[in-house]
PDB file of C-alpha atoms in Angstrom:
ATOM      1  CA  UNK A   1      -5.969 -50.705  19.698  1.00 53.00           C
ATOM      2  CA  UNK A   2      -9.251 -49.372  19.502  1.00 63.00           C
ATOM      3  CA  UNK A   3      -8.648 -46.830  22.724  1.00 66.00           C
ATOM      4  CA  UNK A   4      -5.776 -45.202  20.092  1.00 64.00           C
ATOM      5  CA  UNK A   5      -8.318 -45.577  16.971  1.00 67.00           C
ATOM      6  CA  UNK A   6     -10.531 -43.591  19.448  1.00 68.00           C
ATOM      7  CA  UNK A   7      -8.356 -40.840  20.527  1.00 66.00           C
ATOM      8  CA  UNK A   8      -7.315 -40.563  16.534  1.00 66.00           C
ATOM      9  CA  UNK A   9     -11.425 -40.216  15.463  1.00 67.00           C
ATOM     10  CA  UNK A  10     -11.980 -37.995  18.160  1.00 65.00           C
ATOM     11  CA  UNK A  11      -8.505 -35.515  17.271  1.00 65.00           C
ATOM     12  CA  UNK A  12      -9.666 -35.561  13.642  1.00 64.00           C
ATOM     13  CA  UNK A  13     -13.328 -34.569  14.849  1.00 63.00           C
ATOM     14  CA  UNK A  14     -11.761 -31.900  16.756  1.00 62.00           C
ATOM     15  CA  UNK A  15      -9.398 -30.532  13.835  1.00 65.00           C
ATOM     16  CA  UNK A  16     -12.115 -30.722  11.963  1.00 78.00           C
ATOM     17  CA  UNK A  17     -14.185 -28.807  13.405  1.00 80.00           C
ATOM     18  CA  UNK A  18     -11.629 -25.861  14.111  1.00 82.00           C
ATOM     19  CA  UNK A  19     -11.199 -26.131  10.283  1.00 86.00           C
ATOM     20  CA  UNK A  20     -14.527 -25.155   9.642  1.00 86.00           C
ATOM     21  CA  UNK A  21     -14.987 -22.918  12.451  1.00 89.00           C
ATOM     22  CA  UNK A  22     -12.097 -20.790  10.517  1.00 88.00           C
ATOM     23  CA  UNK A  23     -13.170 -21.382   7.470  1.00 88.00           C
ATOM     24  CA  UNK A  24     -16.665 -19.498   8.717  1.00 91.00           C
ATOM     25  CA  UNK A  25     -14.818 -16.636  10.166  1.00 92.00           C
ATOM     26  CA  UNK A  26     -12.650 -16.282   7.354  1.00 90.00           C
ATOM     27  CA  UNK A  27     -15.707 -16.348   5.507  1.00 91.00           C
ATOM     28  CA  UNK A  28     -17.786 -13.609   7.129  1.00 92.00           C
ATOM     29  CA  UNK A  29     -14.863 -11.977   7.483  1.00 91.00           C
ATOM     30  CA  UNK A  30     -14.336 -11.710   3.386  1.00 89.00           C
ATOM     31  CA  UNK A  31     -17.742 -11.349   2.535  1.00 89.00           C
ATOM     32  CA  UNK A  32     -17.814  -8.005   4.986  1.00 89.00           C
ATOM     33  CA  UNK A  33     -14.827  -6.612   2.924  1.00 87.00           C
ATOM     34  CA  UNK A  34     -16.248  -7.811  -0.501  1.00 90.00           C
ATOM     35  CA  UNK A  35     -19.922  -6.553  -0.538  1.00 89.00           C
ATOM     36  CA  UNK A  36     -18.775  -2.984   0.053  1.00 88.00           C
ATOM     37  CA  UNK A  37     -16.293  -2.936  -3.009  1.00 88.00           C
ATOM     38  CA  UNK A  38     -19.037  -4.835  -5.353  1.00 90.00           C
ATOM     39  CA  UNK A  39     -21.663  -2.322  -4.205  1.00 89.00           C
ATOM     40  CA  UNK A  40     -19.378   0.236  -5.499  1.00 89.00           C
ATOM     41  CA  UNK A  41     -18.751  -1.813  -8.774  1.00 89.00           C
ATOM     42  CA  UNK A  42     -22.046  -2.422  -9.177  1.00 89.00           C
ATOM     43  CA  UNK A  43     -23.578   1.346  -9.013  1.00 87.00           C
ATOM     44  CA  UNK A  44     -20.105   2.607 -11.455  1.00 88.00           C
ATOM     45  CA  UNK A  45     -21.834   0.939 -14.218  1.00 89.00           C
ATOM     46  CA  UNK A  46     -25.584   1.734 -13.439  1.00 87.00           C
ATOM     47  CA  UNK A  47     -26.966   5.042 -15.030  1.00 86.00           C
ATOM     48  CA  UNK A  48     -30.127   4.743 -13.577  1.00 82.00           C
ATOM     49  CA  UNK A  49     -27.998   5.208 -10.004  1.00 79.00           C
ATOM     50  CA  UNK A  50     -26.893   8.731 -11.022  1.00 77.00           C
ATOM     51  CA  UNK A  51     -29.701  10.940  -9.290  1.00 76.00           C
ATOM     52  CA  UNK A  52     -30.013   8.089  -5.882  1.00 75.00           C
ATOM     53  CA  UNK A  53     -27.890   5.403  -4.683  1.00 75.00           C
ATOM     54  CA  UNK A  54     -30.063   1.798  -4.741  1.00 74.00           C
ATOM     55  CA  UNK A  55     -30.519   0.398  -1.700  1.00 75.00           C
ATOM     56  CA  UNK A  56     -30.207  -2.682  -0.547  1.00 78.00           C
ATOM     57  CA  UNK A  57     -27.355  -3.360  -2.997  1.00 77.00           C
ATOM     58  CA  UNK A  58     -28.466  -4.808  -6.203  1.00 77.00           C
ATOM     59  CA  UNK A  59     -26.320  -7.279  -7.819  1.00 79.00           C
ATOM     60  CA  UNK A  60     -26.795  -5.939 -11.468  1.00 83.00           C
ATOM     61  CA  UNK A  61     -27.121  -2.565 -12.967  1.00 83.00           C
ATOM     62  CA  UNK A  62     -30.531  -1.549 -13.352  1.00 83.00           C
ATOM     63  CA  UNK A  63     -29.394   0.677 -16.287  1.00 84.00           C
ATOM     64  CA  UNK A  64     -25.291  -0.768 -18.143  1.00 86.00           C
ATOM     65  CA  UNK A  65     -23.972   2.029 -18.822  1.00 86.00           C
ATOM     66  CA  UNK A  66     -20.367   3.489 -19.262  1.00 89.00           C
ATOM     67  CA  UNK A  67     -21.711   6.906 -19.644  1.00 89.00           C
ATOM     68  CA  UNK A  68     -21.213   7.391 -15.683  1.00 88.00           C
ATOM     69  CA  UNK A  69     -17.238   6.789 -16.537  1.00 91.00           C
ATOM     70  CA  UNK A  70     -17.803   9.429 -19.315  1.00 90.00           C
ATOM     71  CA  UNK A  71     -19.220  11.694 -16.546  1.00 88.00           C
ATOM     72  CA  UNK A  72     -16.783  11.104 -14.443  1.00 87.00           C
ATOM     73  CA  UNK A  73     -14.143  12.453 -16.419  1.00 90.00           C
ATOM     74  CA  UNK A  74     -15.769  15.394 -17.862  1.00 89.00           C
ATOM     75  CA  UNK A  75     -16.674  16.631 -14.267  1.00 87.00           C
ATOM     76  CA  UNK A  76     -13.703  15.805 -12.348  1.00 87.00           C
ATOM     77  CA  UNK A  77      -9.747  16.305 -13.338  1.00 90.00           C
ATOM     78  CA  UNK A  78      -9.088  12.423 -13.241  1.00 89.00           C
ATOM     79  CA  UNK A  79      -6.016  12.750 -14.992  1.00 91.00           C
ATOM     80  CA  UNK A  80      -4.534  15.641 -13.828  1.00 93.00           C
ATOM     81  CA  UNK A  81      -5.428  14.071 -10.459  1.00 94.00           C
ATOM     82  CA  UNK A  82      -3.891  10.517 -11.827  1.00 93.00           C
ATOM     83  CA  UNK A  83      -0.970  12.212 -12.486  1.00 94.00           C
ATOM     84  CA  UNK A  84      -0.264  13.799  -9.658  1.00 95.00           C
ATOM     85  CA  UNK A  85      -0.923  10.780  -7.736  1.00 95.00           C
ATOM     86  CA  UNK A  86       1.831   8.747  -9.614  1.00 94.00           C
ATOM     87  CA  UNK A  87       4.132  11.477  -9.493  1.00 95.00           C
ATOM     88  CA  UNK A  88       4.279  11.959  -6.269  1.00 96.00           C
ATOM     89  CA  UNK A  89       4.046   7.709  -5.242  1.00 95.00           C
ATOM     90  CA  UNK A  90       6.850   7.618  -8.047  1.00 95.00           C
ATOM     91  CA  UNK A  91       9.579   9.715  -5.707  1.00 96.00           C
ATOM     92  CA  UNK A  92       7.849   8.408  -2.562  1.00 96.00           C
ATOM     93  CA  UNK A  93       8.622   4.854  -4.109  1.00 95.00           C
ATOM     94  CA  UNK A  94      12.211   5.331  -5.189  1.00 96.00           C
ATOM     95  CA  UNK A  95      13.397   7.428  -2.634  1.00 96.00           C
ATOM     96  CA  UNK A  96      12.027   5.271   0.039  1.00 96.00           C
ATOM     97  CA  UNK A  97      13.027   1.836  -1.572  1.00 95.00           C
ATOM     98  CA  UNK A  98      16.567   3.179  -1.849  1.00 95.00           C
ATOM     99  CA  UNK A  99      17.124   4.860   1.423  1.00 94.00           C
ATOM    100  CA  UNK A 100      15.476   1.393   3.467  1.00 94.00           C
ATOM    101  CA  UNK A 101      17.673  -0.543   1.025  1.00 95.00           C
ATOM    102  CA  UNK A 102      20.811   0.689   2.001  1.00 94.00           C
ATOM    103  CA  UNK A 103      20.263   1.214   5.111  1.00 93.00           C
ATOM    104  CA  UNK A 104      19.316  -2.528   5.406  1.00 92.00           C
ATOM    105  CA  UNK A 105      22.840  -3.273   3.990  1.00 93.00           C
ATOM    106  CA  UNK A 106      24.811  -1.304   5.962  1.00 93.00           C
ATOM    107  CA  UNK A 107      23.037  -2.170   8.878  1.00 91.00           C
ATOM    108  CA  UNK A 108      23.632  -6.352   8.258  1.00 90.00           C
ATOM    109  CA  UNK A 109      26.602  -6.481   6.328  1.00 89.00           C
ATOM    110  CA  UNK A 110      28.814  -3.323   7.284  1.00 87.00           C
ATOM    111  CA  UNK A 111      28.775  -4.248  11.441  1.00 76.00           C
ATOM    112  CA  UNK A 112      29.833  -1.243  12.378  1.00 82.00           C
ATOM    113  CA  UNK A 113      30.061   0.155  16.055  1.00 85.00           C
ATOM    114  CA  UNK A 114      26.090   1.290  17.266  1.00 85.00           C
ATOM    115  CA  UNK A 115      24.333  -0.374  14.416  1.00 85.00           C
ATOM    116  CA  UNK A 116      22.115  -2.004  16.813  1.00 86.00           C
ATOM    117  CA  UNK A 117      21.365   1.643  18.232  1.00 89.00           C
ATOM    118  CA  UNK A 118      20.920   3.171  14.861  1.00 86.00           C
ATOM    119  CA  UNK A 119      18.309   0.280  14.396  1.00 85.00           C
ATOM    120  CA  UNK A 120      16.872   0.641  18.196  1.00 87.00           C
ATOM    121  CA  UNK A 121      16.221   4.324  17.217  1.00 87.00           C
ATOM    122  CA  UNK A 122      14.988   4.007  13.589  1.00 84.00           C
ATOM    123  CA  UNK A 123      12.201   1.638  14.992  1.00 83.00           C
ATOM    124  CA  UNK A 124      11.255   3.541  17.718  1.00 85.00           C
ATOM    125  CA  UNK A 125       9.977   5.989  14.744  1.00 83.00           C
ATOM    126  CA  UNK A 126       7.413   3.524  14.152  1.00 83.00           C
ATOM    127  CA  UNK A 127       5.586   3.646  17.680  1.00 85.00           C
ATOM    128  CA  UNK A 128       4.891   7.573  17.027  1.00 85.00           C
ATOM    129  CA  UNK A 129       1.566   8.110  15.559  1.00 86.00           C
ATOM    130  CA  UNK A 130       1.857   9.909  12.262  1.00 86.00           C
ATOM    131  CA  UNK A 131      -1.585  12.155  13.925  1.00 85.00           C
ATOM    132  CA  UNK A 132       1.144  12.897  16.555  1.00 87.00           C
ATOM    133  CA  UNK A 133       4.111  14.194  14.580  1.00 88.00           C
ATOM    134  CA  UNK A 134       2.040  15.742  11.557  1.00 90.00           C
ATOM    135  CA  UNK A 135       1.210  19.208  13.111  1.00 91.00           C
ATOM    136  CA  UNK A 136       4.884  19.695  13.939  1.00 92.00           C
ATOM    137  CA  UNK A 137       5.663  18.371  10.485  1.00 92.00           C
ATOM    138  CA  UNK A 138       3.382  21.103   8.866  1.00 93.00           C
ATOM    139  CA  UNK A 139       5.113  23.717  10.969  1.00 94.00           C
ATOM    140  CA  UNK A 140       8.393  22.364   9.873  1.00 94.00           C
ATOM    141  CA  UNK A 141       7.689  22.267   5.997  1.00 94.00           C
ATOM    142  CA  UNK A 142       6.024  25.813   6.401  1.00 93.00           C
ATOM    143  CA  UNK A 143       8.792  27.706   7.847  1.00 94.00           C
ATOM    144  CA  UNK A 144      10.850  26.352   4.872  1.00 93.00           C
ATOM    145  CA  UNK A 145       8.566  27.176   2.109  1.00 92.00           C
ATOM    146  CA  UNK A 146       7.282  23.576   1.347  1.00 91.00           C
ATOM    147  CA  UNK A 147       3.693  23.673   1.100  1.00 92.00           C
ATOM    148  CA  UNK A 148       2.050  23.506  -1.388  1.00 91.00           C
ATOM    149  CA  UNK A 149       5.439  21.147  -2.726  1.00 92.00           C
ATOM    150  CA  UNK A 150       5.989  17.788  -3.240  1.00 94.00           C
ATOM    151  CA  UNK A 151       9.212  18.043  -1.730  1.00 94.00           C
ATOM    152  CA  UNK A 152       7.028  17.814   1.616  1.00 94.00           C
ATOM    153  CA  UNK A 153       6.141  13.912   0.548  1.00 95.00           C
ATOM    154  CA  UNK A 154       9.717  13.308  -0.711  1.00 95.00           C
ATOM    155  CA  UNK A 155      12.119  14.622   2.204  1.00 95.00           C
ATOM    156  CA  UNK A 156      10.428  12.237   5.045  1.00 93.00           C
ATOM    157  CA  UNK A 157      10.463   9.432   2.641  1.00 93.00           C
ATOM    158  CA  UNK A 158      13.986   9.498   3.269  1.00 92.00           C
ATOM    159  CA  UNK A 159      13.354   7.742   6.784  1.00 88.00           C
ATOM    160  CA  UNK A 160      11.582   4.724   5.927  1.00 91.00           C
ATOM    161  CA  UNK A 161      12.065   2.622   9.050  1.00 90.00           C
ATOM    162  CA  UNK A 162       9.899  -0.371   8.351  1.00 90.00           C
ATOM    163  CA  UNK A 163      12.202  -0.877   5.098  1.00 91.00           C
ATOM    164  CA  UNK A 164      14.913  -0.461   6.499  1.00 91.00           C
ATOM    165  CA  UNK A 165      14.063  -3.355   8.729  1.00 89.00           C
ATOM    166  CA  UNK A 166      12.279  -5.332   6.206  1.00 88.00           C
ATOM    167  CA  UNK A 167      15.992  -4.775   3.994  1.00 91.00           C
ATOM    168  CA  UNK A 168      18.358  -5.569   6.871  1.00 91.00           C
ATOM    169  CA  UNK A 169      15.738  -9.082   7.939  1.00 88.00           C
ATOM    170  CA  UNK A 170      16.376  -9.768   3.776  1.00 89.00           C
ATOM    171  CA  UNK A 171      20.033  -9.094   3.889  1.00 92.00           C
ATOM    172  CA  UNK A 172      20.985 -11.005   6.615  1.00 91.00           C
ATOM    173  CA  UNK A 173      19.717 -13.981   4.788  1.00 88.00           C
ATOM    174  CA  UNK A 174      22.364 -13.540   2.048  1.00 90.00           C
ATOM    175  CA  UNK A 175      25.709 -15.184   2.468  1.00 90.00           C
ATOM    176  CA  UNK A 176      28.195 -12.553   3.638  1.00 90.00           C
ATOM    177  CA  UNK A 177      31.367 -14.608   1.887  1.00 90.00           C
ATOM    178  CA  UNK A 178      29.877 -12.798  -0.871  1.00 89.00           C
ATOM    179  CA  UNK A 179      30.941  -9.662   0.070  1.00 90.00           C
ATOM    180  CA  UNK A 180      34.363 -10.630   1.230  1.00 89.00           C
ATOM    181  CA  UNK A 181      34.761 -12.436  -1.630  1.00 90.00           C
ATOM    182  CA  UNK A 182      33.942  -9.177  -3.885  1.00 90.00           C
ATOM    183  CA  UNK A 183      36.187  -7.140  -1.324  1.00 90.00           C
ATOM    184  CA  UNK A 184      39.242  -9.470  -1.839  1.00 90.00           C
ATOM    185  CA  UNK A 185      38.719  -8.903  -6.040  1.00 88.00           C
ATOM    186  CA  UNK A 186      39.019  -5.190  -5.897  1.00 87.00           C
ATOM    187  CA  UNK A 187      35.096  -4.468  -5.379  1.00 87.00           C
ATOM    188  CA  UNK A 188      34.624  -1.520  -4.001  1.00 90.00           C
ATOM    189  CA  UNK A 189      31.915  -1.404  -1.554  1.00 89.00           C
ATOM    190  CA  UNK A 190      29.314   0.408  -3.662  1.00 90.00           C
ATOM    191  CA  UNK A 191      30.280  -2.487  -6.451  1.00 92.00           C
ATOM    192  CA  UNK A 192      29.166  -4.775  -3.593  1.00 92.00           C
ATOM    193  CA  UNK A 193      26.107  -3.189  -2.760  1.00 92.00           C
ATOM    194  CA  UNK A 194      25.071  -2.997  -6.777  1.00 92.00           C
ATOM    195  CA  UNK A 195      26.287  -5.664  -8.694  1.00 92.00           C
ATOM    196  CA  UNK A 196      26.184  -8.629  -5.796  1.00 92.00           C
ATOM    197  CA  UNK A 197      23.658  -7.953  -3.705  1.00 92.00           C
ATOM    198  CA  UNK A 198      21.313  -5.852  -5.340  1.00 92.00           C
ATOM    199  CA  UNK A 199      20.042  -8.185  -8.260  1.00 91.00           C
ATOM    200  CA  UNK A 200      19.159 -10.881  -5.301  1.00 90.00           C
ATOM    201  CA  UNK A 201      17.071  -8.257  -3.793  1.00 90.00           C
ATOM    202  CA  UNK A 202      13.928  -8.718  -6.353  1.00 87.00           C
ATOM    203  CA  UNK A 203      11.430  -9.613  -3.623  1.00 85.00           C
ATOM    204  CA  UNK A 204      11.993  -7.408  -0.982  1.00 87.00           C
ATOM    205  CA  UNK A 205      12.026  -4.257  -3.631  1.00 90.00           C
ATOM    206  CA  UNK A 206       8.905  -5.914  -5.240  1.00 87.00           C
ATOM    207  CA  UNK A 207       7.321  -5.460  -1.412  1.00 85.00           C
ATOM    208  CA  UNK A 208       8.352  -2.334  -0.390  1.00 89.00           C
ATOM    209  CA  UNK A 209       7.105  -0.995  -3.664  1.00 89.00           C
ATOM    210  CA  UNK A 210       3.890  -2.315  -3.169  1.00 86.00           C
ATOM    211  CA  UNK A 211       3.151  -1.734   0.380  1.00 86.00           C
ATOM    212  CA  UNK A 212       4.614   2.148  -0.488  1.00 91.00           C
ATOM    213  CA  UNK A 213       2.066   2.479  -3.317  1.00 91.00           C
ATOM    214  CA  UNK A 214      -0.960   1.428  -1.272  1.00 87.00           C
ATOM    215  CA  UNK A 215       0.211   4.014   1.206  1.00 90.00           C
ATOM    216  CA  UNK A 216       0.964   6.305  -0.942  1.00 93.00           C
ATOM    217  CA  UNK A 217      -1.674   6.031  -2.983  1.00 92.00           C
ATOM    218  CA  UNK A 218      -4.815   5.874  -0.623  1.00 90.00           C
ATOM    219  CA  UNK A 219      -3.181   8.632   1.321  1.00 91.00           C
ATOM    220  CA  UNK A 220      -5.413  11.630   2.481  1.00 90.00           C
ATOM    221  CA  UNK A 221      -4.895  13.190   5.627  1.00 91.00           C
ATOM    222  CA  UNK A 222      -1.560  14.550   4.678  1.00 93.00           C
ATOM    223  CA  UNK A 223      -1.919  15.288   1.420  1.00 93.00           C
ATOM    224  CA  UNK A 224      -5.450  17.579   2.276  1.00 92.00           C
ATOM    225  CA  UNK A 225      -3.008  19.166   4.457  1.00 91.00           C
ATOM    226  CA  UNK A 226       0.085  20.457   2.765  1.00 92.00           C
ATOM    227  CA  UNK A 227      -1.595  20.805  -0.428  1.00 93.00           C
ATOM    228  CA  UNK A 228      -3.410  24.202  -1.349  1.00 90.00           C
ATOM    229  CA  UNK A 229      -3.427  24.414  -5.489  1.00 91.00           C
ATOM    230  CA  UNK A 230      -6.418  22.211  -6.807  1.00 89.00           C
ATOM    231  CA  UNK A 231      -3.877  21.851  -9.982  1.00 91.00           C
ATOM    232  CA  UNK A 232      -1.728  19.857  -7.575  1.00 92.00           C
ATOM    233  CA  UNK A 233      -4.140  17.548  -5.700  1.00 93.00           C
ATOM    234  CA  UNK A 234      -3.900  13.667  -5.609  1.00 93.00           C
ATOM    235  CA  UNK A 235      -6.773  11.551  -6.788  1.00 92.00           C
ATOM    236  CA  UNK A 236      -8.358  11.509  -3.534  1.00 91.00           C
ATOM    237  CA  UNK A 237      -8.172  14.817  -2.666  1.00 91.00           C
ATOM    238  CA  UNK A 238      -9.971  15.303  -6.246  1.00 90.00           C
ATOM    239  CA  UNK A 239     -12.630  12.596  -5.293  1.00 89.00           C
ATOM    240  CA  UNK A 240     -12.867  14.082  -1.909  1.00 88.00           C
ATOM    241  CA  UNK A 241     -13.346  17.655  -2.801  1.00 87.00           C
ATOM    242  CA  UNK A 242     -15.757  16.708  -5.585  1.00 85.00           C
ATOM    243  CA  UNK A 243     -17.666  15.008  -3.149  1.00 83.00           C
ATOM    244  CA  UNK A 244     -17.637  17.684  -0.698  1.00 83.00           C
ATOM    245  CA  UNK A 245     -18.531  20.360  -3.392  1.00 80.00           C
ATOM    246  CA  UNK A 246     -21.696  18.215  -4.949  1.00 74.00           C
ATOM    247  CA  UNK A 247     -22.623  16.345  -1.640  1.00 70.00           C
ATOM    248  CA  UNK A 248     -22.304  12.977  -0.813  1.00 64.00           C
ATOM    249  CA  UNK A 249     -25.845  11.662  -2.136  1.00 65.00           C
ATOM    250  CA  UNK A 250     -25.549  13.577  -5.296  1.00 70.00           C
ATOM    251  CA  UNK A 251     -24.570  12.080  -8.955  1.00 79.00           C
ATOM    252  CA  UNK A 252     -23.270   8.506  -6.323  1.00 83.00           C
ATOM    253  CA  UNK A 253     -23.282   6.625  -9.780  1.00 84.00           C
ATOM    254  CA  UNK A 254     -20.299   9.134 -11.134  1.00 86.00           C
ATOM    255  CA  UNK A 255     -18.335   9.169  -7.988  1.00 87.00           C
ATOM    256  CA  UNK A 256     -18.715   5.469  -7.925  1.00 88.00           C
ATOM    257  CA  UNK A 257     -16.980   5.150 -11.310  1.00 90.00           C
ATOM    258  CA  UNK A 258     -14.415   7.926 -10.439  1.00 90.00           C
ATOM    259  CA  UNK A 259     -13.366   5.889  -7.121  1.00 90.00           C
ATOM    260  CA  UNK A 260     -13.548   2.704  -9.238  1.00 91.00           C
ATOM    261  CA  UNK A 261     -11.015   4.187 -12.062  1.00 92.00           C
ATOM    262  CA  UNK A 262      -8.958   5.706  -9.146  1.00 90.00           C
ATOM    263  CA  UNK A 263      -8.357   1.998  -7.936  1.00 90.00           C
ATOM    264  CA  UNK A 264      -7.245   0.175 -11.210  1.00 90.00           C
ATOM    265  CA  UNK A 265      -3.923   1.308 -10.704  1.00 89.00           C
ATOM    266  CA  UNK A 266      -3.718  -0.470  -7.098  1.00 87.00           C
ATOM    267  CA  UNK A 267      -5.593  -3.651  -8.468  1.00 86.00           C
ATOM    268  CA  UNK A 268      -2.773  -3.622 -11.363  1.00 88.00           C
ATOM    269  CA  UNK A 269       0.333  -3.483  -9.128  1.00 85.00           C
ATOM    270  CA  UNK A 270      -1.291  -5.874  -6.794  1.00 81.00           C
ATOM    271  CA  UNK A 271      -1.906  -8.297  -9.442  1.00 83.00           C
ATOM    272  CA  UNK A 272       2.064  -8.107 -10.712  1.00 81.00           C
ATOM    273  CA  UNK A 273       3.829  -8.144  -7.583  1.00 78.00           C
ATOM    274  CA  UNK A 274       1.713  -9.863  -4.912  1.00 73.00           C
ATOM    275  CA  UNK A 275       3.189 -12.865  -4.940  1.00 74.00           C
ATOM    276  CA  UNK A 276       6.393 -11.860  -3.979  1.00 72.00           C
ATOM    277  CA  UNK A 277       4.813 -10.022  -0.572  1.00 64.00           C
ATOM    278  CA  UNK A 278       4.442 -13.531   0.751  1.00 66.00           C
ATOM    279  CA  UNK A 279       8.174 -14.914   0.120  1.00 66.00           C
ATOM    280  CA  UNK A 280       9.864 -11.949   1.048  1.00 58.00           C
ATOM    281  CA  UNK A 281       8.261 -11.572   4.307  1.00 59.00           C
ATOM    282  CA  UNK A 282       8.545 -15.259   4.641  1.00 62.00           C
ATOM    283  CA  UNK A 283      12.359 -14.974   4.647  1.00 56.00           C
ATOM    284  CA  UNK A 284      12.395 -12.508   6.356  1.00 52.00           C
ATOM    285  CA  UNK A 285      10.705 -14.035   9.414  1.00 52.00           C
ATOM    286  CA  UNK A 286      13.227 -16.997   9.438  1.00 43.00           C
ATOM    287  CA  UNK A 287      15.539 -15.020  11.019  1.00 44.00           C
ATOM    288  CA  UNK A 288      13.330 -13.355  13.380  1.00 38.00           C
TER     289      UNK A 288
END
């Protein structure tokens, strides 16, 4: 008896420590990503920051102050820029949600003859590089009179592989007797898709819209690329080009509280719809 009380003390000392050996890491680890964002929160509100960043990172304004948001959006375009932004995450968004979601359908619930291949080769998409494909893509999009167009973030939205996958992982969890039983009253198969299946689909549309948005949203490389017109840039082409045109070390209080505004809208949607990231993936993975 006391050789198992033993081996239990000495399992629990072990878990134990693992426990806090993660809990360390994961500390560290959020502390790394934390500083850097409350830095930038920090210097938003501090006038006094305006002519020279503080450094090492102070953990109150030297100088409160909203007048750095004020500057902010009489020197930059924030919502022309805003607006932009949402319109084109908007179509990305709907276009992309749609396409992966019926995909996803036909793919689980259809069965038809080289689904597995039309999934094989969607995926594949996913090992290219977008650096790889994106001069090629430029070419493309030029020789059709697209740049400078949003149509050039909307027409390769329409292959949205990871959704697609995501959609057919969620769809096989969903009873197919509902579709035959739809099928055998007179549904027709776009009835199926809309009126059965579709109102079941809240988390996995709540993901895909939020992972699409961060993308989307944060997005640089391509946008810098295809668009010319300042009247048509995205928020962080605006914050980039400011930057570029003023320097990096100048006015660091104003771009803070640009790049600050430029993130509420990814701190609201995250805030809405995180929680359904984690059950939607969740059932998804049950499957896999």
């Amino acid at each position: 008896m006391n050789t198992v009380d033993a081996k239990i003390t000495h399992r629990r000392k072990k878990i134990s420590l693992n426990q806090w050996i993660l809990t360390i890491v994961l500390f560290l680890g959020s502390f790394v990503m934390i500083v850097p964002f409350l830095w930038m929160l920090v210097t938003s509100f501090d006038w006094a920051a305006r002519l020279h960043i503080n450094f090492p990172p102070r953990l109150w304004p030297e100088e409160p102050s909203v007048r750095t948001f004020e500057a902010a959006f009489t020197s930059i375009k924030m919502f022309r820029y805003i607006t932009n932004s949402i319109m084109v995450s908007a179509g990305v968004i709907i276009i992309s949600a749609l396409s992966a979601l019926l995909s996803g359908y036909a793919l689980s619930k259809l069965r038809f003859k080289g689904a597995n291949i039309v999934l094989l080769l969607a995926l594949s998409t996913m090992m290219i590089p977008f650096e790889m494909t994106m001069i090629p893509q430029y070419l493309l999009f030029s020789k059709l009179g697209l740049v400078d167009n949003y149509l050039a973030f909307y027409l390769p939205a329409l292959n949205y592989a990871f959704g697609t996958f995501l959609a057919k992982a969620f769809f096989d969890q969903l009873p197919t007797t509902l579709r035959e039983a739809a099928i055998l009253d007179g549904a027709k198969e776009v009835s199926v898709f809309s009126r059965v299946y579709l109102p079941l689909c809240t988390p996995i549309i709540a993901t895909m819209i939020i992972l699409l948005f961060l993308g989307v949203w944060n997005d640089m490389l391509w946008p810098l690329l295809i668009l010319k017109k300042a009247t048509k840039y995205t928020i962080q082409i605006g914050l980039a080009m400011f930057t570029y045109n003023n320097g990096i070390d100048k006015q660091p209080s104003i771009i803070m509280a640009a790049t600050t505004v430029s993130l509420i809208p990814v701190v609201v949607v995250y805030m809405f719809l995180q929680r359904y990231i984690i059950e939607s993936i969740a059932l998804s993975g049950i499957k896999q």
